[in-house]
Amino acid sequence: MLSGCAVEGQIQIVVGRGESRVVTLKLVNDGTVSWPQHTSLQLAAGPSCGPHVVEVPVVEVGSCVDVELEVCGGEGRCEMWYVLVDPSSVQAFGSPVRVMVEEEVKAECLVVDCETVKSARQGEYVKCSWVVCNSGRVAWPEDARITLFYQSVEGCAPEGVEIPSEVLPGQTVEVEVWVKAAEDFVGSFTGLYSLTSPSDGTFGEVLKCEFEVEDFPYMKAEEQEAEEQDAGEQEELKAEEHSEEEGVEVIACSVVCEG
């Protein structure tokens, strides 16, 4: 007699919406004859979250076989029933296999508003602020924070910013970071942040901070003055070293010219 069943009775799998996962069914031949060639496992009832037909190899009496099913999320909580089918009679045999699919509900984030300046001078601090909303069906993880994952010029933007420990669905949060325009750079700056959680990973929309860095002439004047001062100190040091070699004491003095 042809017969078969799942070793675990029923299988339960959790899949995120729009994602897919592979579940392995361990089937055993508990009948008195081998399963014939071209035996198949077919979907008999339930939504089409998994394959309709999967071919099963020949299995001897008392032996087991692993059958993989790729299950897709998006139907919410559902259940599928599979049966083994004899290829000659096209009749089901053995015990039906129940596959339970639970939807994995993840945290979500929507950027409602963003505010920043269009341009900034070299060395100037710029505030970038966002209003973000929990657009999902579950509260954000308690360990979630805003984390920097890209900046076009290194060392300008802070690595991250803390947010409230619990943000419920529908609630909004205003967050801000202060970015320093690079002192040695002119051009477009881009900083990208995301909501991350050690327990749940990255989720939601990307938070962008973009502005133009303009030349700051006063910065160049200060740099030139510092360079001239350094050059003067170097010349004075050389003069002292030269005088020491000749045995002459050098007395540093300054002259103030009036009028």
PDB file of C-alpha atoms in Angstrom, residues 115-117 120 123-130 146 148 151 153 155-162 174-182 189 191 193 209 211:
ATOM      1  CA  GLU A 115      14.683  70.855   6.453  1.00  0.00           C
ATOM      2  CA  THR A 116      18.217  72.060   5.735  1.00  0.00           C
ATOM      3  CA  VAL A 117      20.002  75.026   4.165  1.00  0.00           C
ATOM      4  CA  ALA A 120      26.988  76.878   3.754  1.00  0.00           C
ATOM      5  CA  GLY A 123      33.800  75.605   8.483  1.00  0.00           C
ATOM      6  CA  GLU A 124      30.168  76.564   9.146  1.00  0.00           C
ATOM      7  CA  TYR A 125      27.819  74.268  11.109  1.00  0.00           C
ATOM      8  CA  VAL A 126      24.566  73.310   9.398  1.00  0.00           C
ATOM      9  CA  LYS A 127      21.432  71.857  11.026  1.00  0.00           C
ATOM     10  CA  CYS A 128      19.659  69.067   9.158  1.00  0.00           C
ATOM     11  CA  SER A 129      16.287  68.075  10.607  1.00  0.00           C
ATOM     12  CA  TRP A 130      13.645  65.537   9.656  1.00  0.00           C
ATOM     13  CA  ILE A 146      19.442  57.160  13.449  1.00  0.00           C
ATOM     14  CA  LEU A 148      25.048  57.554   9.388  1.00  0.00           C
ATOM     15  CA  GLN A 151      28.982  60.984   3.731  1.00  0.00           C
ATOM     16  CA  VAL A 153      33.298  64.177   2.687  1.00  0.00           C
ATOM     17  CA  GLY A 155      34.559  63.767   9.177  1.00  0.00           C
ATOM     18  CA  CYS A 156      31.719  66.247   8.623  1.00  0.00           C
ATOM     19  CA  ALA A 157      28.568  64.507   9.883  1.00  0.00           C
ATOM     20  CA  PRO A 158      27.989  62.864  13.303  1.00  0.00           C
ATOM     21  CA  GLU A 159      27.801  59.079  13.351  1.00  0.00           C
ATOM     22  CA  GLY A 160      24.278  58.931  14.727  1.00  0.00           C
ATOM     23  CA  VAL A 161      21.584  60.368  16.947  1.00  0.00           C
ATOM     24  CA  GLU A 162      19.324  58.805  19.560  1.00  0.00           C
ATOM     25  CA  GLU A 174      11.569  65.155  14.937  1.00  0.00           C
ATOM     26  CA  VAL A 175      15.290  64.463  14.793  1.00  0.00           C
ATOM     27  CA  GLU A 176      18.209  66.716  13.915  1.00  0.00           C
ATOM     28  CA  VAL A 177      21.953  66.558  13.357  1.00  0.00           C
ATOM     29  CA  TRP A 178      24.573  69.299  13.091  1.00  0.00           C
ATOM     30  CA  VAL A 179      26.940  68.892  10.161  1.00  0.00           C
ATOM     31  CA  LYS A 180      30.162  70.881   9.796  1.00  0.00           C
ATOM     32  CA  ALA A 181      30.986  72.047   6.282  1.00  0.00           C
ATOM     33  CA  ALA A 182      34.530  70.934   5.495  1.00  0.00           C
ATOM     34  CA  PHE A 189      27.947  67.570   0.314  1.00  0.00           C
ATOM     35  CA  GLY A 191      25.059  62.722   4.139  1.00  0.00           C
ATOM     36  CA  TYR A 193      21.180  58.314   7.511  1.00  0.00           C
ATOM     37  CA  CYS A 209      21.203  65.831   4.200  1.00  0.00           C
ATOM     38  CA  PHE A 211      23.839  71.251   0.671  1.00  0.00           C
TER      39      PHE A 211
END
